[in-house]
Amino acid sequence: MTRDNSVSRVDTIGDFIDPKLRPFIKLPESPSEKPHLIGSKCSSCGEYFFPRRAICPNCLKDEMPEDVLLGNKGKLYTYCIVKAAPLGFNAPYAIGYVDLPEGLRIFSPLAECDKEKLKINMDLELIVDKIREDEAGQAVYGYKFKPVSL
Amino acid sequence: MRTVYIIGVGMTMFGRFPESNVIELGRTAALNALRDACINKKDIQVAYAGHARTGQLYNRECGVGQSILWELGISGIPISSVGNFCSSGSTALREAWMAVGTGMYDVALAIGVEKLTGRTGKGRPLTSDGVELLTLMGFSPPIYFGNVATRHMADYGTTPEHLAMVAVKNRKNAGPNPRCQYKDPITIEEVLNSPVIVEPLTLLNCCPTTDGSAAAILCSKEVVNKYTRKPVEIAASALRSGPYEKCKDITTFGSDRLAALDAYETAGIGPEDLDFAEVHDCFTIAEIIHYEDFGFCKKGGGGRFIEEGISDMGGKLPVSPSGGLMSRGHPIGATGLAQVAEAVWQLRGVAENQVKGAKVAFTHCAGGFQDTIELGDVQSSAVTILKRGW
Ligand SMILES: [Zn+2]
């Protein structure tokens, strides 16, 4: 029996995503698709939120903001390079804030930690990748942004 | 609100005290404050205790104030805990100020205490309180301030040397102050060459892990003459939380700006009237931004403000003459009251690193993060303006 590596790889990644981040990430269903973050959009004022919110803080309308797939491209607002890592994380790694086209500025690990290759306002794209290890040394996956040029 | 005065302050040494517990530290600071105020313990009518990590570290979320004051024979009065991130101690002071200012009580005690050396993960940065999502993605307070520094440098030309100058100044200020954890002078080169924690912040750009406690006793104008002829007036005590703003500018803290505006308005003064300030220099970049947010200089001018020596002891507005968090250390819940104690000694003219003729002081404590992946503001900011009451 021949194993379809691309599809099984996608399935495997899903299993390794941090359970608390899992509801925010839409994995590709075929190799041609890209991952997306799942946010919400207020049906009344149109504002986007990530992570999703149960109540729009502007309108306080009864209807729940609807889940939407957010753009998987962004621009680097700022960043830093971590040399003294919290438990479970392997230094060095870069982490920063990314501006999404929907008018959101969100915290995200970055897939590049070479200072020379990171520039404020550079174009980034979303990937799903290892972000840390759990107590047993197992890789834990989450979302990350990487420079588009890579 | 009626006028409220501080009649006594007390502090412990700040440092690493593995043999002491939270109650012993708090007891020492409170007793020092009682003695400083020359007040009978029976006169204390209400008390507030600020602490932010005793629950996480010692399974003692509540009752820290009761336990400390029980040891000093103060019981039966209303005592409550105040948890508000790095502003816990300043918020305890503000609760005491409101309790007396509204006329409900005549004498109140505020205490702040924390023992951070009990935490695990030696050599790793302190994680923030209650930010589960951010923490599992690798967030820590130095990471936030590293991000702040990168953007401030890009937007305003602030340099690693500017950041280092803050550390050097505050360490120099600490020299004569026995209560500081670190007192030896450091150079710009030493700051730049210390181990990188989160680039662009090296170890000496970050405040250390510390244990300590501080306390203050407040009273109304009606009874102040019973206790002292040199009371310190609380001209303003402002507290704000982080305002919600989409895609906010990370190089300014909204809660700080709101708290400072409130405090200036209440006190009826502006930044030009201050003789010195004690600000929340948890990281050097934070102090540079505080200069801007509090109107000591214009937006983006923080780097030049330190470079030109304006915040030095001999400058127009000395900042953190006590040594600041960088040198004293930052036992979270204790810091706000330690700043107030240091400011009271300055106004009385008895500080070790005295600002000559200081009459008006500004103290500021801030911190805390929202549990959201969205860029949020610093979640608590407390500004207190103190002036000579004689
Ligand atoms: Zn809305």
XYZ file of C-alpha atoms and ligand atoms in Angstrom:
541
model
C 0.000 0.000 0.000
C 1.339 3.387 -0.991
C 1.156 6.086 1.604
C 0.132 9.618 0.581
C 2.770 11.566 2.443
C 1.369 15.037 1.835
C -2.096 14.276 3.216
C -0.895 12.219 6.168
C 1.542 15.024 7.019
C -1.372 17.451 7.199
C -3.272 15.065 9.483
C -0.248 14.646 11.711
C 0.293 18.373 12.152
C -3.296 18.760 13.335
C -2.647 16.214 16.075
C 0.361 18.124 17.335
C -1.193 21.594 17.471
C -1.578 22.931 20.996
C -5.161 22.049 22.008
C -5.732 25.644 23.165
C -4.651 27.021 19.768
C -6.459 24.358 17.716
C -9.784 26.283 17.543
C -8.006 29.289 15.994
C -6.286 27.485 13.127
C -7.842 26.229 9.879
C -5.495 23.648 8.390
C -5.315 23.121 4.645
C -7.503 20.257 3.408
C -5.338 19.623 0.374
C -1.675 20.294 -0.449
C -2.675 23.238 -2.663
C -4.354 25.103 0.204
C -2.700 27.279 2.844
C -3.467 27.447 6.563
C -5.590 30.327 7.875
C -6.324 31.835 11.259
C -9.962 31.767 12.315
C -11.250 35.047 13.729
C -14.670 36.580 14.016
C -16.413 39.516 12.378
C -19.198 41.557 13.921
C -22.309 41.317 11.756
C -23.324 44.777 12.921
C -20.226 47.030 12.762
C -18.038 44.809 10.571
C -15.026 44.843 12.883
C -12.737 41.796 12.908
C -11.367 40.079 15.994
C -8.672 37.509 16.640
C -9.040 35.328 18.564
C -12.814 35.140 18.037
C -15.052 36.958 20.461
C -18.446 35.986 21.788
C -19.613 39.597 22.018
C -18.551 42.557 19.875
C -17.111 45.073 22.381
C -18.258 47.985 20.178
C -21.901 47.054 19.622
C -22.753 44.584 22.406
C -25.302 43.188 19.942
C -27.076 39.952 20.803
C -26.042 38.147 17.632
C -22.706 36.414 17.975
C -19.917 37.688 15.742
C -19.507 35.135 12.959
C -16.381 33.023 12.454
C -14.316 34.087 9.446
C -11.079 32.939 7.873
C -8.546 35.740 8.144
C -6.023 36.599 5.455
C -2.884 34.485 5.790
C -0.568 37.349 4.813
C 0.591 40.140 7.083
C 3.189 42.820 7.688
C 5.720 42.838 10.505
C 4.889 45.653 12.968
C 7.709 44.930 15.448
C 9.724 41.997 16.754
C 12.442 40.875 19.130
C 14.829 37.939 19.268
C 14.541 35.774 22.369
C 17.797 34.492 23.832
C 16.533 33.591 27.338
C 13.554 31.369 26.598
C 10.579 30.477 28.769
C 10.333 26.782 29.742
C 9.690 24.554 26.719
C 10.930 27.039 24.143
C 14.286 26.765 22.421
C 16.283 29.985 22.017
C 16.996 31.761 19.830
C 13.616 32.445 18.301
C 11.973 35.606 17.059
C 8.560 36.766 18.121
C 6.658 39.892 17.258
C 3.429 41.592 16.291
C 1.959 41.178 12.820
C -0.555 43.470 11.102
C -3.268 41.549 9.256
C -5.224 43.092 6.353
C -8.415 43.009 8.459
C -7.039 45.709 10.758
C -5.722 43.386 13.456
C -2.349 43.498 15.160
C -1.528 40.107 16.670
C 1.227 38.402 18.637
C 3.012 35.666 16.722
C 6.201 33.651 16.718
C 8.265 34.203 13.558
C 9.910 31.498 11.473
C 13.076 33.559 10.961
C 15.358 34.697 13.783
C 18.265 36.201 11.844
C 18.216 39.906 12.698
C 19.562 40.764 9.252
C 16.578 39.090 7.595
C 13.888 40.730 9.717
C 12.633 44.188 8.757
C 9.726 46.196 10.112
C 6.878 46.304 7.510
C 8.194 43.243 5.658
C 5.637 40.891 4.086
C 4.905 37.721 6.005
C 2.807 34.626 5.451
C 1.167 32.250 7.885
C 2.529 28.759 8.431
C 1.861 25.997 10.954
C 5.063 24.904 12.622
C 6.615 23.675 15.844
C 6.604 26.403 18.512
C 7.746 24.542 21.610
C 8.097 21.171 23.355
C 5.862 19.777 26.075
C 7.097 18.260 29.364
C 7.705 14.910 27.608
C 9.828 16.569 24.929
C 7.090 16.201 22.268
C 6.876 18.930 19.633
C 3.892 21.258 20.071
C 2.712 23.043 16.932
C 1.045 26.390 16.512
C 0.852 29.216 14.025
C 3.825 31.288 12.960
C 4.589 33.899 10.344
C 7.539 33.598 7.970
C 9.003 36.139 5.546
C 7.352 35.754 2.135
C 10.738 35.667 0.417
C 11.772 32.436 2.167
C -12.531 64.389 48.791
C -10.815 65.886 51.806
C -7.063 66.301 51.986
C -5.159 63.158 52.963
C -1.615 63.024 54.366
C 1.058 60.401 54.712
C 2.374 60.482 58.284
C 4.657 57.470 58.241
C 6.403 55.115 55.854
C 8.454 51.959 56.292
C 10.393 49.546 54.140
C 12.450 46.410 54.377
C 15.769 46.048 52.622
C 15.094 44.899 49.062
C 17.019 41.836 47.907
C 17.026 38.058 47.934
C 15.897 36.736 51.298
C 15.375 32.986 50.979
C 15.047 32.645 54.776
C 12.196 35.169 55.120
C 8.578 34.644 54.179
C 5.964 37.116 52.970
C 4.559 37.626 56.466
C 7.958 38.418 58.019
C 8.770 40.904 55.258
C 5.388 42.600 55.583
C 5.598 42.691 59.384
C 8.949 44.504 59.226
C 7.735 47.144 56.773
C 4.467 47.748 58.667
C 6.266 48.017 62.020
C 8.744 50.505 60.522
C 5.820 52.591 59.238
C 4.064 52.536 62.646
C 7.278 53.669 64.362
C 7.933 56.327 61.704
C 4.438 57.748 62.248
C 4.797 57.522 66.059
C 1.276 56.130 66.041
C -0.433 53.677 68.380
C -1.481 50.540 66.528
C -4.996 50.983 67.942
C -5.390 54.132 65.836
C -5.277 52.187 62.551
C -8.885 51.925 61.372
C -8.594 50.216 57.986
C -5.851 48.500 55.963
C -5.166 47.402 52.407
C -2.488 44.927 51.344
C -1.107 44.847 47.806
C 0.386 41.584 46.546
C 0.283 39.990 43.114
C 2.056 36.604 43.259
C 1.435 35.214 46.725
C -1.389 33.070 45.344
C 0.669 31.581 42.549
C 3.848 31.131 44.607
C 2.630 30.400 48.136
C -1.037 29.377 47.766
C -2.027 32.530 49.597
C -4.328 34.514 47.355
C -6.158 36.247 50.213
C -5.470 37.160 53.811
C -1.872 38.338 53.483
C -2.764 41.685 55.098
C -4.650 40.002 57.939
C -1.737 37.646 58.663
C 0.859 40.430 58.656
C -1.155 42.778 60.858
C -2.196 39.955 63.234
C 1.480 39.629 64.139
C 1.492 43.308 65.107
C -1.699 43.073 67.154
C -3.808 44.857 64.571
C -7.032 42.898 64.054
C -10.772 43.284 63.945
C -10.577 46.242 61.560
C -11.472 45.994 57.856
C -8.465 44.528 55.997
C -8.486 43.501 52.374
C -6.162 42.333 49.645
C -5.506 44.398 46.551
C -4.223 42.612 43.474
C -3.518 44.774 40.453
C -0.400 43.509 38.691
C 2.682 45.711 39.246
C 0.378 48.455 40.558
C -0.865 46.334 43.489
C 0.996 48.381 46.125
C 0.034 51.726 44.566
C -3.552 50.539 44.321
C -3.504 49.624 48.024
C -2.305 53.171 48.710
C -5.088 54.562 46.540
C -7.728 52.499 48.368
C -6.408 53.877 51.673
C -6.442 57.403 50.219
C -10.068 56.996 49.146
C -11.074 55.481 52.486
C -9.728 58.524 54.330
C -10.513 61.086 51.641
C -14.187 60.182 51.497
C -14.465 60.664 55.244
C -15.223 57.053 56.113
C -12.035 56.643 58.178
C -9.410 58.953 59.693
C -6.372 56.655 59.699
C -5.506 53.958 57.169
C -2.551 51.668 56.502
C -1.408 50.506 53.065
C 1.154 47.764 52.674
C 2.725 46.080 49.668
C 4.667 42.845 49.823
C 6.119 40.229 47.487
C 8.645 37.438 47.598
C 9.703 36.505 44.099
C 12.761 34.373 44.897
C 10.403 31.504 45.727
C 9.524 31.041 42.075
C 10.828 28.140 40.028
C 12.562 28.469 36.673
C 15.759 30.117 37.840
C 17.440 32.117 35.103
C 14.221 32.362 33.128
C 12.128 35.512 32.852
C 9.145 35.879 35.172
C 5.991 34.966 33.272
C 3.086 37.351 33.276
C 0.038 36.758 35.436
C -2.935 34.963 33.907
C -2.106 35.256 30.229
C -2.570 31.618 29.250
C -2.818 32.057 25.478
C 0.142 34.391 25.224
C 2.256 32.249 27.541
C 1.732 29.067 25.549
C 2.947 30.958 22.470
C 6.158 32.012 24.207
C 5.244 35.375 25.706
C 7.064 36.924 28.657
C 7.272 40.544 29.869
C 10.831 41.020 28.479
C 9.476 39.891 25.096
C 6.797 42.574 25.194
C 9.339 45.268 26.089
C 11.798 43.901 23.514
C 9.094 44.431 20.887
C 8.467 47.920 22.280
C 12.180 48.739 22.083
C 12.607 47.536 18.479
C 9.756 49.744 17.280
C 10.811 52.780 19.365
C 14.316 52.490 17.917
C 12.949 52.244 14.356
C 10.524 55.148 14.744
C 12.586 57.590 16.814
C 16.249 56.636 16.432
C 16.567 55.481 20.033
C 19.798 53.481 20.431
C 21.053 50.650 22.662
C 23.314 53.293 24.255
C 20.247 55.386 25.210
C 18.749 52.333 26.908
C 22.033 51.626 28.682
C 22.204 55.231 29.950
C 19.001 54.614 31.927
C 20.558 51.587 33.643
C 23.785 53.472 34.368
C 21.958 56.509 35.807
C 19.685 54.435 38.045
C 22.590 52.344 39.340
C 24.549 55.504 40.126
C 21.519 56.839 42.017
C 21.361 53.610 44.031
C 24.942 53.959 45.300
C 24.128 55.626 48.625
C 20.739 53.870 49.122
C 21.164 50.877 51.472
C 17.734 49.462 50.571
C 18.675 48.735 46.948
C 19.508 45.192 45.835
C 22.272 46.418 43.499
C 24.424 49.444 44.374
C 27.723 49.014 42.481
C 28.190 51.442 39.586
C 28.004 50.064 36.031
C 29.163 51.463 32.685
C 27.410 51.725 29.327
C 29.792 49.063 27.965
C 28.905 46.675 30.803
C 25.203 47.112 30.089
C 25.682 46.579 26.339
C 27.913 43.534 26.881
C 25.810 41.791 29.528
C 24.025 38.618 28.313
C 21.208 39.199 25.836
C 17.812 38.306 27.315
C 15.592 39.443 24.472
C 17.394 41.372 21.784
C 17.617 44.419 21.985
C 17.443 44.056 25.808
C 20.471 42.736 27.687
C 20.352 41.514 31.309
C 21.284 44.928 32.725
C 18.330 46.472 30.844
C 15.960 44.368 32.986
C 15.037 44.748 36.664
C 16.127 41.837 38.899
C 14.196 39.211 40.911
C 13.639 40.569 44.398
C 11.869 40.172 47.762
C 10.670 43.099 49.831
C 7.891 45.054 51.451
C 6.928 48.674 52.055
C 4.104 50.405 53.908
C 2.544 53.812 54.468
C 0.178 55.260 57.054
C -2.339 57.849 55.922
C -4.567 60.190 57.870
C -7.052 63.008 57.423
C -6.392 66.716 57.825
C -8.604 66.615 60.938
C -6.225 64.400 62.908
C -2.858 65.022 61.254
C -1.622 67.451 63.923
C -1.831 64.682 66.531
C 0.978 62.807 64.768
C 3.414 65.036 62.903
C 4.333 68.542 61.884
C 5.851 67.304 58.624
C 3.085 65.411 56.842
C 3.296 64.678 53.111
C 0.133 65.572 51.227
C -1.264 63.192 48.616
C -2.043 65.791 45.960
C -3.357 63.129 43.564
C -3.709 59.374 43.304
C -4.833 58.221 39.875
C -5.434 54.706 38.609
C -6.276 53.620 35.080
C -6.548 50.375 33.168
C -5.357 49.843 29.605
C -7.705 51.427 27.060
C -8.902 49.225 24.189
C -7.583 50.483 20.883
C -7.173 48.481 17.676
C -3.647 48.448 16.214
C -2.401 50.702 18.978
C 1.036 52.292 18.862
C 3.284 49.993 20.952
C 5.686 52.864 21.756
C 3.241 54.572 24.137
C 1.179 53.250 27.043
C -2.419 54.477 27.111
C -3.038 53.573 30.752
C 0.023 55.632 31.754
C -1.040 58.669 29.740
C -4.557 58.552 31.185
C -3.311 58.124 34.770
C -0.808 60.987 34.442
C -3.409 63.329 32.939
C -5.795 62.477 35.782
C -3.115 63.077 38.382
C -1.941 66.394 36.921
C -5.525 67.619 36.745
C -6.383 66.566 40.311
C -3.187 68.088 41.701
C -3.588 71.213 39.572
C 0.002 71.014 38.361
C 1.919 69.993 35.265
C 5.155 68.114 34.605
C 7.090 71.408 34.779
C 6.177 71.694 38.483
C 7.761 68.383 39.523
C 11.025 68.334 41.468
C 11.656 64.622 40.780
C 9.903 61.439 39.695
C 10.097 57.764 40.627
C 8.908 55.821 37.574
C 8.364 52.163 36.732
C 11.669 51.323 35.053
C 10.972 47.568 34.830
C 12.995 47.695 31.610
C 15.159 50.606 30.455
C 13.000 51.211 27.367
C 9.998 51.678 29.673
C 11.654 54.614 31.461
C 12.415 56.277 28.109
C 8.767 55.969 27.096
C 7.590 57.214 30.505
C 9.484 60.499 29.887
C 7.311 60.919 26.788
C 3.985 59.656 28.147
C 4.206 61.863 31.244
C 5.016 65.002 29.278
C 8.596 65.312 30.553
C 9.555 65.617 26.856
C 7.808 65.331 23.511
C 6.882 62.021 21.846
C 10.002 60.312 20.551
C 12.327 62.545 22.576
C 13.000 60.034 25.369
C 16.404 58.978 24.046
C 17.650 62.551 23.848
C 16.125 63.302 27.284
C 18.415 60.751 28.967
C 21.369 61.603 26.705
C 21.178 65.290 27.659
C 21.237 64.407 31.354
C 17.864 66.012 32.118
C 16.868 63.024 34.291
C 20.244 62.911 36.111
C 20.577 64.047 39.734
C 21.873 67.428 38.616
C 19.362 67.692 35.748
C 16.137 69.648 35.482
C 14.005 66.647 36.465
C 15.840 63.849 38.307
C 14.137 60.517 37.638
C 14.299 57.650 40.139
C 16.826 59.188 42.561
C 16.248 56.093 44.752
C 17.820 53.834 42.125
C 14.524 52.741 40.593
C 13.330 49.209 39.977
C 16.546 48.562 38.044
C 18.589 48.804 41.269
C 16.115 48.337 44.119
C 14.490 45.370 42.427
C 10.826 44.806 41.738
C 8.939 42.664 44.262
C 5.743 43.311 42.337
C 3.211 44.187 45.043
C 5.774 46.128 47.121
C 7.160 48.434 44.439
C 4.442 51.120 44.426
C 4.733 51.664 48.175
C 8.546 51.532 48.064
C 8.456 54.393 45.556
C 6.125 56.325 47.856
C 8.360 55.696 50.880
C 11.428 56.893 48.963
C 9.500 59.962 47.775
C 8.370 60.795 51.319
C 11.991 60.709 52.522
C 12.972 63.013 49.642
C 10.231 65.505 50.541
C 11.323 65.421 54.187
C 14.877 66.108 52.995
C 16.357 62.967 54.569
C 16.928 60.718 51.519
C 20.430 59.251 51.061
C 20.536 60.497 47.460
C 18.719 63.756 48.174
C 17.251 66.013 45.470
C 17.978 69.434 46.972
C 14.866 71.232 48.207
C 12.404 68.729 46.702
C 8.810 69.805 47.340
C 6.753 67.998 44.683
C 7.145 64.312 43.740
C 5.635 62.094 41.043
C 5.537 58.315 41.481
C 4.368 55.818 38.901
C 3.822 52.073 38.862
C 2.344 50.080 35.988
C 2.058 46.625 34.508
C 0.000 43.609 33.566
C -1.176 42.158 30.296
C -4.561 41.221 28.884
C -5.018 37.582 27.905
C -5.427 38.284 24.234
C -3.257 37.682 21.203
C -4.248 41.126 19.945
C -1.765 43.866 20.868
C -3.149 45.301 24.090
C -2.095 48.064 26.425
C -0.386 47.769 29.809
C -3.317 46.841 32.037
C -2.818 48.944 35.160
C -1.164 52.271 35.808
C -1.072 54.218 39.053
C 0.314 57.733 39.405
C 0.659 59.449 42.779
C 1.640 63.100 43.196
C 3.001 63.973 46.622
C 3.952 67.333 48.051
C 5.228 68.778 51.278
C 2.290 69.307 53.624
C 3.985 71.928 55.763
Zn -19.761 45.407 16.346
